[in-house]
Coordinates of C-alpha atoms in Angstrom, one line a residue:
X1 CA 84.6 114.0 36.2
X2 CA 85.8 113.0 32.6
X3 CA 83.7 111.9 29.7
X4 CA 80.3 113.1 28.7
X5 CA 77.9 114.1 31.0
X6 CA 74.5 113.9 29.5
X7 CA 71.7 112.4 30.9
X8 CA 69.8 115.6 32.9
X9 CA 67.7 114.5 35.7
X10 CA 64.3 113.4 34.7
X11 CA 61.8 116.6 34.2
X12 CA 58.9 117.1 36.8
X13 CA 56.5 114.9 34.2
X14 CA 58.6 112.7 33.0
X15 CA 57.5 108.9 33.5
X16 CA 60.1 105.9 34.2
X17 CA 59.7 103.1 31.8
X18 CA 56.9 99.9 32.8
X19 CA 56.1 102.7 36.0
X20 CA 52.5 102.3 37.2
X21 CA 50.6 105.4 37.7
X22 CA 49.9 104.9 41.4
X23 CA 50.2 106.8 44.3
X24 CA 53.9 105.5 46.4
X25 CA 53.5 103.7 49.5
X26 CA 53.8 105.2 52.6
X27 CA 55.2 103.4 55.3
X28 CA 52.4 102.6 58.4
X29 CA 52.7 105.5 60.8
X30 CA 54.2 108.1 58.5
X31 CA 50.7 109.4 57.4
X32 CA 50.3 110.8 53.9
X33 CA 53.6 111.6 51.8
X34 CA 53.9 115.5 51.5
X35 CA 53.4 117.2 48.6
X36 CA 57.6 118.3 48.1
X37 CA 60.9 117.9 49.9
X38 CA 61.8 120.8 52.0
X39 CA 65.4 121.4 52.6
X40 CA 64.1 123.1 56.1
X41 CA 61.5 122.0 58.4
X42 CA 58.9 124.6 57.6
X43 CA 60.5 126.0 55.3
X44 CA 58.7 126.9 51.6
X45 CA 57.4 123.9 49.9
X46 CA 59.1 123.0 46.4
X47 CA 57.5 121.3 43.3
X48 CA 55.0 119.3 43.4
X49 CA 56.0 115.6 43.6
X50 CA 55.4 113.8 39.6
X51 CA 54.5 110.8 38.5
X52 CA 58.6 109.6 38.3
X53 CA 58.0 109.4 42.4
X54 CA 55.5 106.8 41.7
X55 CA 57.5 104.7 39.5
X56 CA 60.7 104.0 41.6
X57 CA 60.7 101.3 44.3
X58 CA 62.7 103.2 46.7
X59 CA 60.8 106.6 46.8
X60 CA 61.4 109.9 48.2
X61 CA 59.4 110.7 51.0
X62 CA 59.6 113.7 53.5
X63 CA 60.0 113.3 56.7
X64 CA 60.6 115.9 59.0
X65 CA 62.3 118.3 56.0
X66 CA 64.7 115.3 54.8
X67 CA 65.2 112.7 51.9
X68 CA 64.3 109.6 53.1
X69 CA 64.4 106.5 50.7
X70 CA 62.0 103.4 51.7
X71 CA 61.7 99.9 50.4
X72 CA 58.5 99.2 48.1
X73 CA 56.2 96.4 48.8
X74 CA 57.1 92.6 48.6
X75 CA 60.8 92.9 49.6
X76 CA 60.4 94.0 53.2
X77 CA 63.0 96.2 54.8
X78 CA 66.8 95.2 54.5
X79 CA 68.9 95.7 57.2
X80 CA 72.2 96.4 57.1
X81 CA 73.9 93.2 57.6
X82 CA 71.6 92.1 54.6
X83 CA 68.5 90.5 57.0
X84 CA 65.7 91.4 55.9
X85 CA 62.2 92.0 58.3
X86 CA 58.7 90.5 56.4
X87 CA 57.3 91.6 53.4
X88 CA 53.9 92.7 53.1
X89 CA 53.2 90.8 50.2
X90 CA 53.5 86.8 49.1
X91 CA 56.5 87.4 47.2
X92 CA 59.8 86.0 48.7
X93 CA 62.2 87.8 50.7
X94 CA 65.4 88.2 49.0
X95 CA 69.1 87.5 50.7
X96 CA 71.2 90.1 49.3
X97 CA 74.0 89.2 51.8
X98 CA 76.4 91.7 52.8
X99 CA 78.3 92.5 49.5
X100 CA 81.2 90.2 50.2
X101 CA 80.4 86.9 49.1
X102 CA 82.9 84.9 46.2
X103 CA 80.1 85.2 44.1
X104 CA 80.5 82.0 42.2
X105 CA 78.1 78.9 42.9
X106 CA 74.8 78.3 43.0
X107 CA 74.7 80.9 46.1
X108 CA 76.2 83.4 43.8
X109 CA 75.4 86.9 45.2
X110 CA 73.5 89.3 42.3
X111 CA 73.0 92.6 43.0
X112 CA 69.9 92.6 41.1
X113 CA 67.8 90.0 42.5
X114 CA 64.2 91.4 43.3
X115 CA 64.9 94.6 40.4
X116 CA 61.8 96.1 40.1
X117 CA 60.5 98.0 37.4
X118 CA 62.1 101.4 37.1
X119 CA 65.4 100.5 39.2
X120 CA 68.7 101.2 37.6
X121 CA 70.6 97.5 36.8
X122 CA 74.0 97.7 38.8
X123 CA 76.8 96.0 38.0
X124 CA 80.2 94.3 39.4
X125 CA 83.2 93.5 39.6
X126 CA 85.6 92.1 41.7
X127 CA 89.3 92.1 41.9
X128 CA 91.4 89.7 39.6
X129 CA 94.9 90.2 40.2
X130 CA 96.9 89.5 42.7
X131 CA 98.3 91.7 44.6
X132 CA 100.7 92.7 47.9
X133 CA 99.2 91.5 51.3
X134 CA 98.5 94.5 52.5
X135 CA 96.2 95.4 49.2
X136 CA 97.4 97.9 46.7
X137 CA 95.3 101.1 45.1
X138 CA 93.4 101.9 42.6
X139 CA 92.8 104.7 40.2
X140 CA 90.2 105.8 38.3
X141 CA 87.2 105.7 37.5
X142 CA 87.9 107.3 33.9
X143 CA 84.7 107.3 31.6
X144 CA 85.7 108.0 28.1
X145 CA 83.2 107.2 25.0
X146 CA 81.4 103.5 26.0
X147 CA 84.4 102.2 28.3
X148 CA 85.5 102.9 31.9
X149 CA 88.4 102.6 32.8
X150 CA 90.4 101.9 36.1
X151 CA 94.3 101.6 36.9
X152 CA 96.1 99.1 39.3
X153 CA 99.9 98.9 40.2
X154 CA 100.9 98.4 36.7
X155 CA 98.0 97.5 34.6
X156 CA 94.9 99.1 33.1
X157 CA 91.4 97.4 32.5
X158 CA 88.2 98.9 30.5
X159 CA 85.0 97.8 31.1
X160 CA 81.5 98.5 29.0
X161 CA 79.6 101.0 30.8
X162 CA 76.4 99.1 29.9
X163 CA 77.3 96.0 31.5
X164 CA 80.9 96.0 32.6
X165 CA 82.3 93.4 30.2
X166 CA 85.8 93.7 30.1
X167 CA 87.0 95.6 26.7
X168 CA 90.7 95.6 26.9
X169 CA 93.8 95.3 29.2
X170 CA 96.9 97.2 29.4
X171 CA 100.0 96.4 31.1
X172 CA 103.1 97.9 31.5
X173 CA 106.4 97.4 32.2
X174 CA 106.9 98.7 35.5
X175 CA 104.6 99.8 38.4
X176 CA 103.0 102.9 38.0
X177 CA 104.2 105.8 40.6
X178 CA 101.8 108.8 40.0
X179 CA 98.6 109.3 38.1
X180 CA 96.3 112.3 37.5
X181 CA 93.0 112.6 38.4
X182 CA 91.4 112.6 35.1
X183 CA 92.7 112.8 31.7
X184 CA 92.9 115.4 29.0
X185 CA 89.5 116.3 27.3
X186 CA 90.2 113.3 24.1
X187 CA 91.2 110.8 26.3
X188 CA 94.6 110.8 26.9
X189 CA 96.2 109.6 30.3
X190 CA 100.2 110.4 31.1
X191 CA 100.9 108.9 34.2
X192 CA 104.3 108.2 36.4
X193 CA 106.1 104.6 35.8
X194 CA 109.3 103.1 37.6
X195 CA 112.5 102.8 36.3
X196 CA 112.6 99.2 37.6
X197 CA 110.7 96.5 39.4
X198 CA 112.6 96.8 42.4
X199 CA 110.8 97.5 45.0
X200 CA 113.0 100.7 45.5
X201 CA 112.6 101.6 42.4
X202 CA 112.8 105.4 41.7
X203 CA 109.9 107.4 39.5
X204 CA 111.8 108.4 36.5
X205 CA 109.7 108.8 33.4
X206 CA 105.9 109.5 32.2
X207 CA 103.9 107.3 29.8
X208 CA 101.1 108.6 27.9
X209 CA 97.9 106.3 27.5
X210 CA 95.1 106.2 25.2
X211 CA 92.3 105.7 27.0
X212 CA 89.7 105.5 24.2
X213 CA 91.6 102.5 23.0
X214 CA 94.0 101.3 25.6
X215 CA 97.1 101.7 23.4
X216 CA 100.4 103.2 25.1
X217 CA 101.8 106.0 23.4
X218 CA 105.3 107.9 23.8
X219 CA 106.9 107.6 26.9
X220 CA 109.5 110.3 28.3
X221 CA 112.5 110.4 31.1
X222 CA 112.0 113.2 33.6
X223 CA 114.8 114.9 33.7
X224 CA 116.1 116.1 37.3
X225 CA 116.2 120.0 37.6
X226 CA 119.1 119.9 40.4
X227 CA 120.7 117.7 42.5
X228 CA 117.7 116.8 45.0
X229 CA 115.7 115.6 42.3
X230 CA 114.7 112.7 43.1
X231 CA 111.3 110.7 44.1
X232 CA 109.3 107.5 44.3
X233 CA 105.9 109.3 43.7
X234 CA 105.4 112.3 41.4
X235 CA 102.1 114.2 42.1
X236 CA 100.7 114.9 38.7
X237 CA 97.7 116.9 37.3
X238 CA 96.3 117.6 33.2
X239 CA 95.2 121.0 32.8
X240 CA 94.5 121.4 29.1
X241 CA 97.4 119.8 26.7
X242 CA 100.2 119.9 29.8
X243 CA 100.9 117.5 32.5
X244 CA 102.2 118.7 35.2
X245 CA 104.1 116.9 37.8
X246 CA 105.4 117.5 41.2
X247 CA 108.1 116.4 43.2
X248 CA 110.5 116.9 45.8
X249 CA 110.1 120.7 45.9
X250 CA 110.3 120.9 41.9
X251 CA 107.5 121.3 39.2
X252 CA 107.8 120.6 35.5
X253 CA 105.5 120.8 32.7
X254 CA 104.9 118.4 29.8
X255 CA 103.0 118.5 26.2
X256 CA 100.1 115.9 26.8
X257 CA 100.1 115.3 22.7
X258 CA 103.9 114.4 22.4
X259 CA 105.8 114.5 25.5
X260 CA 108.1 117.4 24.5
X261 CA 108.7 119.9 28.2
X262 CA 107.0 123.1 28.5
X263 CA 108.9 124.1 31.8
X264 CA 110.8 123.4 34.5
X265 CA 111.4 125.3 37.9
X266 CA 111.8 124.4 41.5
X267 CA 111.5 127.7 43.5
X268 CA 109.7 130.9 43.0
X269 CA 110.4 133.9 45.1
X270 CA 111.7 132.0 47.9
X271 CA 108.1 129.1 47.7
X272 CA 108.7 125.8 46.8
X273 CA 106.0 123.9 44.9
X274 CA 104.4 121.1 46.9
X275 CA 101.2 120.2 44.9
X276 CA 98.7 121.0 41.4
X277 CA 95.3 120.8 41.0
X278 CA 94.4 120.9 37.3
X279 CA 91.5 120.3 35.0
X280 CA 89.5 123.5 33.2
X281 CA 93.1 125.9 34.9
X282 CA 96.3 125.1 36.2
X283 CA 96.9 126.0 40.0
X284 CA 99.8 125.1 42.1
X285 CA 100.0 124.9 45.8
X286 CA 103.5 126.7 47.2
X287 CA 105.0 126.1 50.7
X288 CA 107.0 129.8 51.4
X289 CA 109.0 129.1 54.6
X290 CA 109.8 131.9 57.4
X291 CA 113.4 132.7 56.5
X292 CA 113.9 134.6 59.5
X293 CA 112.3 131.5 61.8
X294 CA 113.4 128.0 60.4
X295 CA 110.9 126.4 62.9
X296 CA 108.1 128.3 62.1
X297 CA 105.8 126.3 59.9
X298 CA 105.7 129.6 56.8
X299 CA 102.8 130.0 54.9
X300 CA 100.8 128.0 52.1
X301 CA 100.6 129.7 48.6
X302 CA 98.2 129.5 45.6
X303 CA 98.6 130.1 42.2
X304 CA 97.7 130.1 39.0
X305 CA 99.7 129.2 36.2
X306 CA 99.7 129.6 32.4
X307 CA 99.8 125.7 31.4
X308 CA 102.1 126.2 28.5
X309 CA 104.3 128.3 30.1
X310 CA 104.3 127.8 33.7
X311 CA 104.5 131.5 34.4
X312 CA 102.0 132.7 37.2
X313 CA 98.7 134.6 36.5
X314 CA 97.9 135.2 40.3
X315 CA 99.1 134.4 43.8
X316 CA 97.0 134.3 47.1
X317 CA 99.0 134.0 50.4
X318 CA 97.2 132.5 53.2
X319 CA 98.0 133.3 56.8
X320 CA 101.1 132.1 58.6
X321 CA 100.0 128.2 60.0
X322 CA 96.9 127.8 57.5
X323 CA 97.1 124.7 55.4
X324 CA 95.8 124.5 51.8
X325 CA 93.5 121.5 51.9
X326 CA 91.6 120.3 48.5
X327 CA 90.7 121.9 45.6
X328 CA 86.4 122.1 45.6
X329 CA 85.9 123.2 42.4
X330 CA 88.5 124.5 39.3
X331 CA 85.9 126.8 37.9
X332 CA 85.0 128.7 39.7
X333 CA 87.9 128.1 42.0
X334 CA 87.2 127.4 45.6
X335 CA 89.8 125.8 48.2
X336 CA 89.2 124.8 51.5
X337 CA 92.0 125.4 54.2
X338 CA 92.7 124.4 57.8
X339 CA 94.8 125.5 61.1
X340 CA 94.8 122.5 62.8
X341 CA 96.2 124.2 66.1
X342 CA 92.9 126.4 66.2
X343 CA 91.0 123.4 64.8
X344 CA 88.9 125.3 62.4
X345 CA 89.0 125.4 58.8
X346 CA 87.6 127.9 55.9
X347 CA 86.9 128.1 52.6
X348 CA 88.0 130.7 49.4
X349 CA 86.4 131.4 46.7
X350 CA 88.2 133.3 43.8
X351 CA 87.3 134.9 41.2
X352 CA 89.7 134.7 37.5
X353 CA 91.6 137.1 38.7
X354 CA 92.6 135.9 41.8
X355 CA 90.8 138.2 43.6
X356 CA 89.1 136.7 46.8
X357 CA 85.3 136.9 46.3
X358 CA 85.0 135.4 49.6
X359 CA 86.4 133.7 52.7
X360 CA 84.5 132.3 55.9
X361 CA 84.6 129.8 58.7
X362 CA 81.7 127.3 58.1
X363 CA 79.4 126.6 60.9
X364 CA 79.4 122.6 59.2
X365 CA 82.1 119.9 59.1
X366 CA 82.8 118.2 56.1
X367 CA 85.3 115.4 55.4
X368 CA 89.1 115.0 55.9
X369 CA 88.9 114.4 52.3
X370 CA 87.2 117.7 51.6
X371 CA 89.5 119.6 54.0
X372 CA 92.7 118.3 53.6
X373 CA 93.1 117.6 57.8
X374 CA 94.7 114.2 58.2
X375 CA 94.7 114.1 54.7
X376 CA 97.6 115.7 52.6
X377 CA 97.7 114.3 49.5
X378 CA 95.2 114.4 46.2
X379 CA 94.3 118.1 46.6
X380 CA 91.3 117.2 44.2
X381 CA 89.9 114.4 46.3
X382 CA 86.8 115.6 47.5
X383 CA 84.2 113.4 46.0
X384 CA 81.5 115.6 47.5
X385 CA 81.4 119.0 46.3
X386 CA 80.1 120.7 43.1
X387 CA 79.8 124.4 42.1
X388 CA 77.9 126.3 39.7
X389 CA 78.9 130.0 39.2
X390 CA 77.6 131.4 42.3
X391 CA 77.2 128.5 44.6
X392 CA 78.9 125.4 46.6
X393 CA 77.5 122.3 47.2
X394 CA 79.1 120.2 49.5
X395 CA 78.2 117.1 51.6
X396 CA 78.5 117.9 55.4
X397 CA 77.1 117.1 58.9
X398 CA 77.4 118.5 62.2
X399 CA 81.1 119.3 63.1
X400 CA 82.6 116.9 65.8
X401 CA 86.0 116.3 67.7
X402 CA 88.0 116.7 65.0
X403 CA 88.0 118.8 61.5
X404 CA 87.3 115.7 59.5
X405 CA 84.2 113.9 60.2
X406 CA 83.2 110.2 58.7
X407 CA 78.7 111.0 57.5
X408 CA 78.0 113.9 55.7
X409 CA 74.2 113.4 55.9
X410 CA 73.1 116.4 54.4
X411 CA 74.2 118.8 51.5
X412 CA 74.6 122.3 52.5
X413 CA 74.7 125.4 49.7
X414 CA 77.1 128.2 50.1
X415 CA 77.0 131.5 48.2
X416 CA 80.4 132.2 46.9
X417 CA 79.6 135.6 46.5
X418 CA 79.0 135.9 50.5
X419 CA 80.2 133.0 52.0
X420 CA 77.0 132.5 53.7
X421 CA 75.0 129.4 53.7
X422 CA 71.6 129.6 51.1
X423 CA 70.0 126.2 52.4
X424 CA 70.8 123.1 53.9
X425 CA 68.7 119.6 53.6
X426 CA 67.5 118.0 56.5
X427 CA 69.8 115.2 58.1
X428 CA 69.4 111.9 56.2
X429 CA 68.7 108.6 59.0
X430 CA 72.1 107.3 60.2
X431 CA 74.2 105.3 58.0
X432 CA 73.6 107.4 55.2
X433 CA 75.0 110.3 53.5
X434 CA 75.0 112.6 50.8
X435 CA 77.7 113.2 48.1
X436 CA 77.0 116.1 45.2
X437 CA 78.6 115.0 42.3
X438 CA 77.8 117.6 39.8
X439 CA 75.5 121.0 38.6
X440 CA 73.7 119.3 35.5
X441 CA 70.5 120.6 33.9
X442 CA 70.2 123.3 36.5
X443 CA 70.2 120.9 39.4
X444 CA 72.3 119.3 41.4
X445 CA 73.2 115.8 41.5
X446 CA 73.3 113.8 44.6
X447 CA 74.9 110.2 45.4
X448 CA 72.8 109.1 48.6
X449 CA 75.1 106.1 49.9
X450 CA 73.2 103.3 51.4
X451 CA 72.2 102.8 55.0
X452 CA 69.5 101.2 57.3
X453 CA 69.4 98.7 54.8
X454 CA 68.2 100.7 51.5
X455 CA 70.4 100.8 48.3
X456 CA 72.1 104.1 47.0
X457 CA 70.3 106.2 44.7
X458 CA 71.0 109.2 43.1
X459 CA 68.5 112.5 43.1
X460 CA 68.5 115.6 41.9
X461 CA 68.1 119.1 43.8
X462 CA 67.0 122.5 43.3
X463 CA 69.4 125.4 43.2
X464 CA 67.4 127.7 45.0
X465 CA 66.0 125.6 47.5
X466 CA 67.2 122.1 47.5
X467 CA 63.4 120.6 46.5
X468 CA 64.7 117.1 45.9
X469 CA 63.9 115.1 42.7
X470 CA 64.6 111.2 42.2
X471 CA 67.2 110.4 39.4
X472 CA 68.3 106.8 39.8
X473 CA 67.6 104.1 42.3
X474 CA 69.7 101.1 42.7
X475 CA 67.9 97.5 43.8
X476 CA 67.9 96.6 47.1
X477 CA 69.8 94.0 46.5
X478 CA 72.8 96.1 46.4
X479 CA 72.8 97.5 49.4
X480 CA 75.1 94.7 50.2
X481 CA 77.9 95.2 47.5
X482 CA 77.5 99.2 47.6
X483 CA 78.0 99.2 51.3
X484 CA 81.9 97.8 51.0
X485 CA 82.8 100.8 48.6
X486 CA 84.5 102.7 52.1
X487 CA 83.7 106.3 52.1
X488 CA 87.0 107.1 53.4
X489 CA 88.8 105.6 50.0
X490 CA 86.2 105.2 47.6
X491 CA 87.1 107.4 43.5
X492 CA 83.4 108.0 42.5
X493 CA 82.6 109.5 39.3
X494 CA 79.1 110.5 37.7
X495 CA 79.1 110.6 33.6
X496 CA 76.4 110.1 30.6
X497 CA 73.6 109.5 33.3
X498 CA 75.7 106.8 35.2
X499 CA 77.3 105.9 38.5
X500 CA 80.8 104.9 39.2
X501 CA 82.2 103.6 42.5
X502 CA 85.4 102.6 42.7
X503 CA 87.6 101.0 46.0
X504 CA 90.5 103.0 46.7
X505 CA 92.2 99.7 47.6
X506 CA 91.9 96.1 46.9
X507 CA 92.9 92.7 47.8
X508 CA 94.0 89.5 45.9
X509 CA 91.5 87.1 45.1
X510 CA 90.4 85.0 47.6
X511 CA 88.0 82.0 47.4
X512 CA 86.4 82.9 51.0
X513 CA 86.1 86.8 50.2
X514 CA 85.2 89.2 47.2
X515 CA 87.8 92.1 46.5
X516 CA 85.1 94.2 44.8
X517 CA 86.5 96.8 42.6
X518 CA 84.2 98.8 40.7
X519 CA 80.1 98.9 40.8
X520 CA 78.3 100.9 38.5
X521 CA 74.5 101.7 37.8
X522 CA 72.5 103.5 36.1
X523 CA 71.0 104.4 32.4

């Protein structure tokens, strides 16, 4: 994630603004609400529940071990085509439809009808340009200062985090053709742009942005280091003040500040270069083919390079037919890799020097996009993983037919130390899942998508145990529009206290149908 990120989980006492000091609601035949959330059915109670419980609508309960989230009184219980079953109180029910309304009219679809006191306002908004038929991606969600900012085909748009008023625009010339996942630590974006607007256009040069003001800075050919150099996408990473792109089998390194190269190679004692992963180090992931079998499939590489220079620090050589997945965390580094004939997969953890501190088969599944199977591109695309020095979190479920599964309805904790699993939660009901998006305040923060009906929230866990705190909860209203940000393509991002969700693709406009973009919520 980019941009600040303040805005700690609310301490144990702390009380949510206009929040009534009474008990929360327990739904009829659930019986009293337990005094904690235990990440185990009988396993040791956490801390005792605070007044902050009381003051959302959508409260934590525990239920069998797990975080469930329930609708307060007066709105009933949302389904999730947007019905809603009777309220228990006079107040009117509330259509929140299903999220993909025009919204325009006097039927105009707000997420925040019904808000109750101590819900998070959400806001909206919904594609405005047009694009190809078959949609077109997005990129982003980039939080820098009071603006985030988001990237389509050739065109960038900041919004206010507050409300999401559009601050500026930005577009360029030609279509962009690769773009990091974040941007350097004040702000600055260098991404990929065409030569042309042909259609076959190849990617030729990088333009830096400013993101903090949406100016375009110097802009830079890529020169070809041999013959096959050549692309229409370059894969590209920021690791300190170089960007590093990828392509065809070549890396090169340039100065995010002017543009000037740092390096240039294409092949390293006999492994070609085939991805980066950047952010607080540099790594790249090598492809070293069997020169002895051309059809065997070789072996995956990784490695750490010096950002200025591009000369290795480490190496680590995986097994012949293991494939390098994603990235979990830069620092420390853990990567998760699969063998797709054995279907199983693994994860690594390293320590600085390269050294492995530890490898092991999980007895989870986690997502294609956490894994890498079926999935080979953006090798720091998991939007469900965070690490603190000596543990994983990740989002996972029970493993299926294949290595990549769609729910990850529970967070499991994995010492990096042993490779052995510390806690898990308890299953969340179906339809809903669980995303850690960072280690902040000595907890971990959770995205819990929505399902059954109920908005997304976020919460908080323990470390130690996974005792579950309430952070943010979204209206139920929502549920609707939050529901249409796909799990298999959505760019989330959690900074200053807030949520960002972000379509991986969108449509044109269209008078029948939203194309919705980018949601937010939060402080």
């Amino acid at each position: 994630m980019t941009g600040p990120t303040s805005g700690a989980p609310p301490e144990p006492d702390e009380q949510w603004p206009g929040a009534a000091p009474t008990p929360p609601r327990v739904p009829p035949g659930f019986g009293p609400a337990p005094a904690a959330f235990d990440p185990q059915p009988g396993g040791r109670p956490g801390r005792r529940p605070s007044v902050v419980v009381a003051a959302l609508v959508a409260v934590l309960l525990v239920i069998g071990g797990g975080v469930y989230l329930t609708v307060g009184d007066g709105l009933g219980t949302f389904t999730r085509d947007g019905g809603t079953s009777a309220g228990t109180s006079g107040s009117p029910s509330v259509d929140q439809g299903d999220g993909k309304g025009p919204g325009v009219g006097p039927d105009a679809y707000d997420p925040n009808a019904g808000i109750r006191p101590g819900e998070a306002r959400v806001w909206l908004r919904d594609n405005q340009t047009e694009v190809a038929g078959s949609g077109t991606s997005q990129y982003g969600p980039w939080r820098v200062g009071d603006v985030v900012v988001k990237a389509i085909a050739n065109k960038f748009t900041a919004y206010a985090v507050a409300d999401g008023q559009e601050k500026w625009k930005l577009p360029l010339p030609t279509a962009m053709c690769g773009v990091p996942p974040a941007p350097s630590a004040n702000g600055k974006l260098v991404v990929g742009v065409k030569e042309s607007v042909s259609e076959k256009a190849r990617c030729t040069a990088l333009q830096q942005i400013d993101l903090t003001n949406g100016k375009a800075g110097w802009k830079v050919p890529v020169t070809p280091e041999n013959e096959h150099d050549t692309a229409l996408e370059f894969e590209m990473v920021i690791a300190g003040d170089t960007v590093a792109v990828a392509r065809s089998a070549v890396m090169s390194g340039f100065s995010v500040t002017d543009g000037r190269k740092l390096f240039g190679t294409w092949k390293a004692n006999g492994c070609y270069p085939s991805a980066f992963a950047g952010g607080a180090r540099l790594v790249v992931i090598r492809h070293c083919p069997d020169l002895n079998d051309a059809r065997a499939s070789g072996q995956a590489m990784v490695q750490e390079l010096d950002p200025a220079t591009g000369s290795p620090k480490w190496s680590h050589k995986y097994d012949p037919d293991w494939t390098v997945g994603r990235m979990l965390s830069m620092d420390p580094l853990v990567v998760a890799a699969h063998h797709k004939d054995r279907k199983t997969w693994n994860i690594t953890a390293f320590a600085a020097d390269g050294k492995v501190r530890s490898q092991h088969a999980p007895g989870f599944a986690v997502s294609g996009r956490c894994n890498g199977f079926g999935n080979a591109s953006g090798f720091q695309e998991c939007y469900a993983a965070a690490a603190d020095a000596d543990t994983l979190y990740i989002g996972a479920g029970k493993p299926g037919t294949s290595l990549g599964i769609e729910d990850t309805n529970q967070v499991v904790a994995v010492d990096l130390n042993t490779g052995k699993e510390r806690w898990r939660t308890a299953e969340q009901p179906k339809g809903r899942t669980m995303w850690p998006l960072a280690v902040e305040g000595g907890r971990v923060v959770v995205y819990v998508t929505p399902g059954s009906g109920e908005a997304g929230a976020v919460v908080s866990l323990a470390p130690a145990d996974g005792a579950s705190q309430p952070v943010l909860q979204s209206p139920a209203a929502s549920a609707g529009a939050e529901g249409v940000f796909y799990t298999h393509g959505v760019r989330i991002a959690w900074a200053g206290g807030r949520l960002f969700l972000l379509n991986g693709r969108v449509y044109s406009p269209d008078p029948r149908k939203a194309s919705r973009a980018i949601l937010s919520f939060g402080k």
